[in-house]
CSV table of C-alpha atoms and ligand atoms in Angstrom, one decimal:
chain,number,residue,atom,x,y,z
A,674,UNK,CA,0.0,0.0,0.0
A,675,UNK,CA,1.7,3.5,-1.0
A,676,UNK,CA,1.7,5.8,1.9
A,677,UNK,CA,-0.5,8.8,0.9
A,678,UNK,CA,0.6,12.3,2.9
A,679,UNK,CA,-1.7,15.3,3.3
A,680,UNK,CA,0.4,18.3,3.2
A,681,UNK,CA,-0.9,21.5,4.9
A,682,UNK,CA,1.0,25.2,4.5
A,683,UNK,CA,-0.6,28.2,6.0
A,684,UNK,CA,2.5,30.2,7.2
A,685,UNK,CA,2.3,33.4,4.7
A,686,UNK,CA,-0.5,34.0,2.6
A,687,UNK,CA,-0.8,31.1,0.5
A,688,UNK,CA,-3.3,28.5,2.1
A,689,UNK,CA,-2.7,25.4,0.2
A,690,UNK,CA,-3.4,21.8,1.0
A,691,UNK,CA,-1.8,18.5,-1.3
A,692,UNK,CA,-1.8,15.1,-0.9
A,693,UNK,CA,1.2,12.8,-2.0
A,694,UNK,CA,2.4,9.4,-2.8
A,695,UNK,CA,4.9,8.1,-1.9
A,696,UNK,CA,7.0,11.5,-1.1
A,697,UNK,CA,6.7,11.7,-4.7
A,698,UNK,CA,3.5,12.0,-7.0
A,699,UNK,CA,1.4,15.2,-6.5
A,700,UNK,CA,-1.9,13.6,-6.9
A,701,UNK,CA,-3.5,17.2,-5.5
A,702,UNK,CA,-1.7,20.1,-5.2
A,703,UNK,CA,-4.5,23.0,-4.0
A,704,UNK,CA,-3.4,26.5,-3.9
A,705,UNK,CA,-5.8,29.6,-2.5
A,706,UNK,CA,-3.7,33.1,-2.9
A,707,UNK,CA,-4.5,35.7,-0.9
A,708,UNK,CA,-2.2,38.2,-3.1
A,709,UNK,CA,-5.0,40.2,-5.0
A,710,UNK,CA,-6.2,40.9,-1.3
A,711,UNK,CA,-2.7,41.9,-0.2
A,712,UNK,CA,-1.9,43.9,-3.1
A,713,UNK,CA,-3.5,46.8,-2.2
A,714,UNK,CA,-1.1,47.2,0.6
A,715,UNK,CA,2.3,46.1,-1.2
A,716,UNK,CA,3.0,43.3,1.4
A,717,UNK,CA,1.3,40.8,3.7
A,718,UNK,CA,-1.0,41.9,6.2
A,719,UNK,CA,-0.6,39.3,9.1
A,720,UNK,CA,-4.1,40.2,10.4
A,721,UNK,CA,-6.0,39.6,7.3
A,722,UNK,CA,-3.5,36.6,6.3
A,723,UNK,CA,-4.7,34.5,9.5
A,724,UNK,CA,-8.5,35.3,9.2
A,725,UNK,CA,-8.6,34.7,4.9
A,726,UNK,CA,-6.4,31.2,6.2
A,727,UNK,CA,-9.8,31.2,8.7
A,728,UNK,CA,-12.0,31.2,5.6
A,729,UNK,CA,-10.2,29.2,3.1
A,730,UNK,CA,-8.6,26.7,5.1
A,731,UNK,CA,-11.7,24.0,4.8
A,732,UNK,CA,-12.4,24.5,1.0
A,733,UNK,CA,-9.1,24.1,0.3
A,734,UNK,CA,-8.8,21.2,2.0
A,735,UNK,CA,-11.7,19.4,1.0
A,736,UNK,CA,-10.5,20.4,-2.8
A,737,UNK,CA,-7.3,18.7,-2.6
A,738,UNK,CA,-9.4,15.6,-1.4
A,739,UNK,CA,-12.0,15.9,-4.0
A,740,UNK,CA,-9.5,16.0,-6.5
A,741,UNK,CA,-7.0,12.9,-5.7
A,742,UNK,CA,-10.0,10.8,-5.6
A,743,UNK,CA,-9.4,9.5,-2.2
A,744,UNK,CA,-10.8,9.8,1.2
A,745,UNK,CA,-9.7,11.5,4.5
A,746,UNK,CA,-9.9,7.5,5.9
A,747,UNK,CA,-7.2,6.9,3.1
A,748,UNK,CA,-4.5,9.4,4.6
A,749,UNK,CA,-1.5,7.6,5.9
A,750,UNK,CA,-0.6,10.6,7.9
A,751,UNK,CA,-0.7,14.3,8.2
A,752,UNK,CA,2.4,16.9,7.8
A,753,UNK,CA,2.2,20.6,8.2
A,754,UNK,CA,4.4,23.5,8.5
A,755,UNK,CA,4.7,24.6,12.2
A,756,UNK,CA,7.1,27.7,11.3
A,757,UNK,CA,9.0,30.0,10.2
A,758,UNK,CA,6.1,32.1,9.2
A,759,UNK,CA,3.5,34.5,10.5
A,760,UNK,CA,2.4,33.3,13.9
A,761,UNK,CA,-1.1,33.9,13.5
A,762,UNK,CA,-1.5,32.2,10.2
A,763,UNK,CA,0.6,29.0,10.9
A,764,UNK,CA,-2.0,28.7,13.7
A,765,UNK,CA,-4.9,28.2,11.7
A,766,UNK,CA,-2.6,25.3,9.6
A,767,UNK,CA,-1.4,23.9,12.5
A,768,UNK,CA,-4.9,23.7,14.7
A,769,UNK,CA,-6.6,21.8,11.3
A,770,UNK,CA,-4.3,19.5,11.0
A,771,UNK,CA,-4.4,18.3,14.8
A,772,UNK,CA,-8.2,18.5,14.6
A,773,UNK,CA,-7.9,15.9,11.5
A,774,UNK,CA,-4.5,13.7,13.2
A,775,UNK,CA,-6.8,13.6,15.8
A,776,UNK,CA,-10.2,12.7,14.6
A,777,UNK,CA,-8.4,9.9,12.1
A,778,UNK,CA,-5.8,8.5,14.6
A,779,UNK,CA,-3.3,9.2,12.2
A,780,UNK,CA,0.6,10.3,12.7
A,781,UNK,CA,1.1,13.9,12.7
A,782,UNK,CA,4.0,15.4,11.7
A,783,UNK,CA,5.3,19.1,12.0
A,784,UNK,CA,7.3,20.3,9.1
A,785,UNK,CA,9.8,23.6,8.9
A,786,UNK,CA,8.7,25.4,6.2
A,787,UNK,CA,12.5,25.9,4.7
A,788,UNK,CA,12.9,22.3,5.0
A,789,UNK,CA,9.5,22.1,3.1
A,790,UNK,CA,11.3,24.6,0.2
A,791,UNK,CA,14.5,22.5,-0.1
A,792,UNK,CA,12.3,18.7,-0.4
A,793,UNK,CA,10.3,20.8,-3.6
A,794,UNK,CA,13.3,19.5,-5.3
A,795,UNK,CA,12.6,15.7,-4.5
A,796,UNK,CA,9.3,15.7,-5.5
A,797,UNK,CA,10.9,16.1,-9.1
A,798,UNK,CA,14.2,15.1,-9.2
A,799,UNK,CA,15.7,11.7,-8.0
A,800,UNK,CA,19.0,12.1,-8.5
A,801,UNK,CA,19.6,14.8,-6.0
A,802,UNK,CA,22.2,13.0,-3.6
A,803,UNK,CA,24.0,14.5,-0.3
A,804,UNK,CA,26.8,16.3,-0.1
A,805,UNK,CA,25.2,19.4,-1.7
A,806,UNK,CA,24.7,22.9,-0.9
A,807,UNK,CA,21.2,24.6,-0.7
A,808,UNK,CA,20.4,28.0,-1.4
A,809,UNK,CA,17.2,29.0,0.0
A,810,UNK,CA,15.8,32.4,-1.5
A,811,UNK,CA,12.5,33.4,-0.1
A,812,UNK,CA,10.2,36.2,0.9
A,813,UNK,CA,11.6,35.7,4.0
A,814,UNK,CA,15.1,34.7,3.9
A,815,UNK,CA,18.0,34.2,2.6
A,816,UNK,CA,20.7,31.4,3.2
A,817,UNK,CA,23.3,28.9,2.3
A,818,UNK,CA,23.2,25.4,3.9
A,819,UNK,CA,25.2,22.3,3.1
A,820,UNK,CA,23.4,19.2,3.0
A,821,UNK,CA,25.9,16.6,4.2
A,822,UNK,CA,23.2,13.9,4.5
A,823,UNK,CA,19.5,14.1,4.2
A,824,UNK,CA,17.8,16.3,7.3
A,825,UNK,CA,20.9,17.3,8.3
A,826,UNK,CA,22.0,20.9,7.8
A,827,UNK,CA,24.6,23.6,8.6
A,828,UNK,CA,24.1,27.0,7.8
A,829,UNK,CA,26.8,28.1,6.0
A,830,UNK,CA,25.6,32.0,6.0
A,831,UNK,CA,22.2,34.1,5.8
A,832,UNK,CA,21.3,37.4,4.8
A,833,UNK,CA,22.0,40.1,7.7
A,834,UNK,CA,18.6,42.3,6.7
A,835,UNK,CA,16.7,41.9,3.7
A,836,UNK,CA,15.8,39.0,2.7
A,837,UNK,CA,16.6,38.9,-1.0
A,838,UNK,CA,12.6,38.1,-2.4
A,839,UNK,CA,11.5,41.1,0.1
A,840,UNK,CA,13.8,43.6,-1.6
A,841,UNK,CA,12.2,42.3,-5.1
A,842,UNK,CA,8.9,43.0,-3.5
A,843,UNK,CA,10.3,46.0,-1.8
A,844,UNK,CA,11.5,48.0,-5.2
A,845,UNK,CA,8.2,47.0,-6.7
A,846,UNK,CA,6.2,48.7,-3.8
A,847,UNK,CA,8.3,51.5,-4.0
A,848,UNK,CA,7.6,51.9,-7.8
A,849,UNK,CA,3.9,51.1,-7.8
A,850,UNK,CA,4.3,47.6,-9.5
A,851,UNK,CA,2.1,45.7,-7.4
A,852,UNK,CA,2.9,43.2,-4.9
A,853,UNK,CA,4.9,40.0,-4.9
A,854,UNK,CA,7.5,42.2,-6.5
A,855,UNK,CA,9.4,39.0,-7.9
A,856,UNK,CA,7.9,37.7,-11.0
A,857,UNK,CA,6.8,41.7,-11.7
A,858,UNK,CA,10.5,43.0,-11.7
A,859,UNK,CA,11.9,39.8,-13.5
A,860,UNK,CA,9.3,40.2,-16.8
A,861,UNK,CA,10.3,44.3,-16.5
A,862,UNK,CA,13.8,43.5,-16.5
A,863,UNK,CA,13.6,41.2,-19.6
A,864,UNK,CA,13.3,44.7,-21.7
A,865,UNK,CA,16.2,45.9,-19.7
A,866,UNK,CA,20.0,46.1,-19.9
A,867,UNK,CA,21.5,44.8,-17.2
A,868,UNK,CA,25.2,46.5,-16.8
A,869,UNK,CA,23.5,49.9,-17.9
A,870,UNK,CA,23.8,51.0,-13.8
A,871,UNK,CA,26.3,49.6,-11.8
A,872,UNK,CA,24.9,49.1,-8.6
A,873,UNK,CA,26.9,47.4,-5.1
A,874,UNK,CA,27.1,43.9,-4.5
A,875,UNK,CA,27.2,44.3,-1.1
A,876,UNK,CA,29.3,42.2,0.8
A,877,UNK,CA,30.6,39.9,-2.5
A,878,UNK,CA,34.2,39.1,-1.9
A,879,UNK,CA,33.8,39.1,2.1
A,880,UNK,CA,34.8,36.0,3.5
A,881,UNK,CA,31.5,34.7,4.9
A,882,UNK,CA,28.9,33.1,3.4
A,883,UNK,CA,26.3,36.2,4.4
A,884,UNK,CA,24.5,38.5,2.3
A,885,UNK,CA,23.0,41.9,2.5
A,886,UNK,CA,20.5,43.3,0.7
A,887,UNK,CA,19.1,46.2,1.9
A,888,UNK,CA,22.4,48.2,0.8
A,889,UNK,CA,21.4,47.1,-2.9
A,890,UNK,CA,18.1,48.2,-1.7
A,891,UNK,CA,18.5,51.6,-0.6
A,892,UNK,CA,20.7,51.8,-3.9
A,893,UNK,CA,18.4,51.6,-6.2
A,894,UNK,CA,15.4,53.5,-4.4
A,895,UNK,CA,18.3,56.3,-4.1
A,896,UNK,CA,18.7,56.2,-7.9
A,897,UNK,CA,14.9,56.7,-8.6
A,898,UNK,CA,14.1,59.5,-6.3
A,899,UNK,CA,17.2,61.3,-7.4
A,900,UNK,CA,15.9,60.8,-11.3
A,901,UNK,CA,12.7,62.1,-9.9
A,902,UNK,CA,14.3,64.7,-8.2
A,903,UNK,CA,15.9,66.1,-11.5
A,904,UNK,CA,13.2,65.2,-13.4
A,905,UNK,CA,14.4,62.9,-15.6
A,906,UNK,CA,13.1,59.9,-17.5
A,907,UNK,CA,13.1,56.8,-15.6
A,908,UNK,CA,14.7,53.9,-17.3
A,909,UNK,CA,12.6,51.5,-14.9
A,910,UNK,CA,13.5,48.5,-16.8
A,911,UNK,CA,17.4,49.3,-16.9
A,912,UNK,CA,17.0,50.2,-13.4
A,913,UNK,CA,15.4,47.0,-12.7
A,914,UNK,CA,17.8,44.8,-14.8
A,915,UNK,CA,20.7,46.1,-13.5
A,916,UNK,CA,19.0,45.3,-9.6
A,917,UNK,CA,18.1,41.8,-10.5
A,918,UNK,CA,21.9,41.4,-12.0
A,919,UNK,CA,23.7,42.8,-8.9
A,920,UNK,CA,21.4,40.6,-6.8
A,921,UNK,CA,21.9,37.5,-8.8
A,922,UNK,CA,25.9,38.4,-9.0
A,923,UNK,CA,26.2,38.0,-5.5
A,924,UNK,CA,23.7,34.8,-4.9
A,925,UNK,CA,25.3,33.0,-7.7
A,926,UNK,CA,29.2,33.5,-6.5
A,927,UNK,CA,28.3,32.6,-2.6
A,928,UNK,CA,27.0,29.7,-3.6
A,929,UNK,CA,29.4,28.6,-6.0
A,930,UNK,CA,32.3,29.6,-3.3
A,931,UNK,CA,30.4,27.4,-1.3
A,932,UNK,CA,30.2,24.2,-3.2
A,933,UNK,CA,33.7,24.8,-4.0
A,934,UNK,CA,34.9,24.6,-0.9
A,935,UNK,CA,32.9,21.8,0.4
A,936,UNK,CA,33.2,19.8,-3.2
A,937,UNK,CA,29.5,19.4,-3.6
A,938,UNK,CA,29.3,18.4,-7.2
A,939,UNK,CA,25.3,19.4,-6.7
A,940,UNK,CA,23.3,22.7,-5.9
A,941,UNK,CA,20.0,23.1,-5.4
A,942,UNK,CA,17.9,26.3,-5.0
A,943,UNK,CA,15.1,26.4,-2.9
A,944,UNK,CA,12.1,29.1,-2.2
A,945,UNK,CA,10.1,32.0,-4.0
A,946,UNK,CA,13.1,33.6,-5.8
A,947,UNK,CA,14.3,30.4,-7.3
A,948,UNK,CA,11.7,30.6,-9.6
A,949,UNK,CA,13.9,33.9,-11.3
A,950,UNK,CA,15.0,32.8,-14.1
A,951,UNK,CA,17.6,34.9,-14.3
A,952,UNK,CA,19.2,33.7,-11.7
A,953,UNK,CA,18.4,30.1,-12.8
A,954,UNK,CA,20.5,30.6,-15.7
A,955,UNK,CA,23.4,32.6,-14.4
A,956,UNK,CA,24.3,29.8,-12.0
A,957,UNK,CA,23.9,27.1,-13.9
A,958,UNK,CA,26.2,28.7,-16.7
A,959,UNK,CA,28.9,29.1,-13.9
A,960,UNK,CA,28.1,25.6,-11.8
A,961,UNK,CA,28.0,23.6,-15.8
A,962,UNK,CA,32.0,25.1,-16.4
A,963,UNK,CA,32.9,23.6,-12.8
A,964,UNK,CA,31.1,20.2,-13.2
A,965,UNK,CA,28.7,20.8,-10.7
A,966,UNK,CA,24.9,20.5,-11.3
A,967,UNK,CA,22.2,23.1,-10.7
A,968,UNK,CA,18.6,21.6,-9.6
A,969,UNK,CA,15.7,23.5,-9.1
A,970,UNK,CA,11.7,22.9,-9.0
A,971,UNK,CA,9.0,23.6,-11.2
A,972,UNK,CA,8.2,27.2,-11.3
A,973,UNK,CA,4.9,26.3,-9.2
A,974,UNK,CA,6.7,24.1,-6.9
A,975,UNK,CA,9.5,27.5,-5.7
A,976,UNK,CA,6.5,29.1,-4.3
A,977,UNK,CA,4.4,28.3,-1.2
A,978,UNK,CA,2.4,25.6,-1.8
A,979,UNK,CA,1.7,22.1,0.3
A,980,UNK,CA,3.1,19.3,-1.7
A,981,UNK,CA,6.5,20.7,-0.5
A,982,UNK,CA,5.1,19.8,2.7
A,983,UNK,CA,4.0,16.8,2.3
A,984,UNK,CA,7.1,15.5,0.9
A,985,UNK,CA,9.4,17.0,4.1
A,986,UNK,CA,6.5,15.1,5.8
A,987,UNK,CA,7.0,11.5,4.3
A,988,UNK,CA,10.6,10.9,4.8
A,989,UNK,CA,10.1,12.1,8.6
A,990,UNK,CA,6.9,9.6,8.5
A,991,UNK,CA,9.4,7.3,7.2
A,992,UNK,CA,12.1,7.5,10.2
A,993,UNK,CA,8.8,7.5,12.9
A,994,UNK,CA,9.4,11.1,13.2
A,995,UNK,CA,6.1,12.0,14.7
A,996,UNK,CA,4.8,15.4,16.8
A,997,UNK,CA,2.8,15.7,19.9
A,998,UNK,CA,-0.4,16.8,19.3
A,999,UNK,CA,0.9,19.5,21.5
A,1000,UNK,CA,3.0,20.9,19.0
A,1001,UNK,CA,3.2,24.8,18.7
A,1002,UNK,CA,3.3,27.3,15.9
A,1003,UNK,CA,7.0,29.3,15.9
A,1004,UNK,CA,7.5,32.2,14.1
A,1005,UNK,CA,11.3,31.6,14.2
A,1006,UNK,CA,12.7,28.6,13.5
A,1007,UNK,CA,16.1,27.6,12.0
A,1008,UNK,CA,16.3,24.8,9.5
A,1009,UNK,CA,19.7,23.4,12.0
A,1010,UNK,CA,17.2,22.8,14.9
A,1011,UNK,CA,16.0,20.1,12.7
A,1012,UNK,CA,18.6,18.3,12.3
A,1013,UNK,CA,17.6,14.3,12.9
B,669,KG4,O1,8.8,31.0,-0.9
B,669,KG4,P1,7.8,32.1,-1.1
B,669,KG4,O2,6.6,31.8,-1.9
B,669,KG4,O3,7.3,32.6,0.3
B,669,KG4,C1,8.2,32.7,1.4
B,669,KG4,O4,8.4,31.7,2.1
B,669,KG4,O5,8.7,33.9,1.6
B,669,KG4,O6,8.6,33.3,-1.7
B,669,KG4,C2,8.0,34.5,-2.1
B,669,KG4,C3,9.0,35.5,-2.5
B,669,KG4,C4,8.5,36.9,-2.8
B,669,KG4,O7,9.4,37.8,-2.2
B,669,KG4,C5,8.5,37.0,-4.3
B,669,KG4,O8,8.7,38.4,-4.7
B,669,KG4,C6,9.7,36.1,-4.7
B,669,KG4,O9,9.6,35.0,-3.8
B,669,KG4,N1,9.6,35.7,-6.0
B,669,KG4,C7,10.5,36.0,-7.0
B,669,KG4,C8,10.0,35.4,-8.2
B,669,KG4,N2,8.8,34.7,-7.9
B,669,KG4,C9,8.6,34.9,-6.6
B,669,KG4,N3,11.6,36.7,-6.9
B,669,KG4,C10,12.3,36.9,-8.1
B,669,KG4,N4,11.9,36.4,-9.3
B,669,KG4,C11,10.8,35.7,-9.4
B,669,KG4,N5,10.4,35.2,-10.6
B,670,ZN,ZN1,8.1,30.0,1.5
């Protein structure tokens, strides 16, 4: 009998449930955005995140079981993500999927959502094999772990402000573009050329493995004001190419430093901004001259969604890695703290 996983993510302002086989075959994958409500506001409202996660929670739910064809009765166990995120929304996640562990006697399990981001690459690709280095690229953070074995992670480096998705969104705001800033800014940039403005790669040839962003950021929102200031023409998508390329400069050379250094022949990228696909490209040209191998999921799988989740879910089902149904929401919680 496969082992069939409900995945639930509520931790920013995607609800989405999915159900998986096997840690491996999406048979639902249901997402409800909340972004045309956030728009208006150019970022999350944590308030109106946990009460639409409130609304939607059950639909969505029942959608992803409609869909796979199977019953709740048929659910081997139940993972969900328990945090990083907003504190009020993970609640609403995390409170369902007790209600349903409980009601069905079935395992559940508690999944960090950055773990959730990196296993998006499993559900696709099986040849992903430890040592390897992970860069995870988010609304919400920004860092470099190696992968020495599977659910085992040291963080090599993080961001020390901005995450780098947030200044994508940030810029955007600033400009009027509409909100997540991401996938806006990369189709502006595609008109753009991308050494027309040299902005700062902050912190490149330091000898961590940190970034910092809000430098770049400040950068560029400097440059527009003082065009506005002389009113000039803006160049928005030379302005916004040349952002996306100092950003991408200083991602792609960290993690290439990295897997040098630790001789992982394989990278993966993990989270929101690894769906850029500028920054796809730019490290796999680099990683393809130095033998090493550049993964990354489906553009719909970088996002928040729950399949992620039920795949970090199955391998800890797997090892008997089951939560109390006591288990809390955290807003904070580093990927290292689940180490097996
Ligand atoms: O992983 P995710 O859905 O949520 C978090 O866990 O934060 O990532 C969302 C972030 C947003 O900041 C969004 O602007 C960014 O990912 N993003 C992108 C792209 N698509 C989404 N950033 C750059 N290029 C994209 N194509
Ligand atoms: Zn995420």
């Amino acid at each position: 009998m496969p082992d069939l996983i409900m995945g639930i993510e509520t931790s920013c302002d995607e609800t989405a449930a999915a159900i998986v086989e096997d840690g491996k075959k999406i048979i639902s994958n249901i997402v409800a955005s909340q972004i045309s409500i956030h728009q208006k506001y150019g970022g999350v409202v944590p308030e109106i995140a946990s009460r639409k996660h409130m609304e939607y929670i059950i639909p969505v739910i029942d959608k992803a079981l409609d869909e796979s064809g199977k019953k709740i009765t048929d659910l081997s166990a139940i993972a969900v993500t328990y945090g990083p995120g907003l504190i009020g929304s993970l609640l609403v996640g995390l409170s369902v999927a007790k209600a349903i562990a409980y009601a069905q006697n079935i395992p559940l399990i508690g999944v960090n959502h950055l773990e959730a981001h990196i296993y998006a690459n499993f559900l696709e690709h099986n040849e992903i094999i430890p040592p390897f280095v992970c860069l995870i690229v988010s609304g919400g953070h920004t860092s470099l772990v190696y992968i020495r074995y599977f659910g085992e992670y040291e963080l090599l480096g993080q961001t020390k402000d901005d995450a780098a998705g947030e200044v994508f969104d940030k810029i955007a705001k600033f400009l009027n573009l509409g909100y997540p800033g991401g996938p806006i800014i990369e189709k502006l940039a595609k008109e753009g050329d991308p050494s027309s403005i040299q902005f700062p790669r902050p912190i490149l040839n330091d000898k961590t493995y940190d970034f910092s962003f809000s430098g770049l950021k400040t950068a560029v929102i400097y440059h527009l004001k003082e065009l506005e200031k002389r009113n000039k023409n803006i160049p928005v998508s030379d302005i916004l190419a040349s952002f996306q390329q100092a950003a991408t400069d200083v991602l792609v050379e960290k993690t290439i430093k990295a897997a040098l250094q630790f001789k992982a022949k394989q990278i993966i990228l993990a989270g929101g901004v690894a769906a850029n696909t500028s920054l796809r490209r730019e490290i796999k040209e680099k990683a393809n001259l130095l033998n090493i191998k550049v993964f990354y999921p489906s553009t719909f799988l970088c996002t928040d969604n729950a399949a992620m989740v039920a795949s970090a879910g199955y391998y800890k089902f797997k090892e008997n890695k089951k939560s109390s149904l006591s288990l809390d929401a955290v807003s904070r919680l580093p990927l290292e703290s689940n180490n097996y």
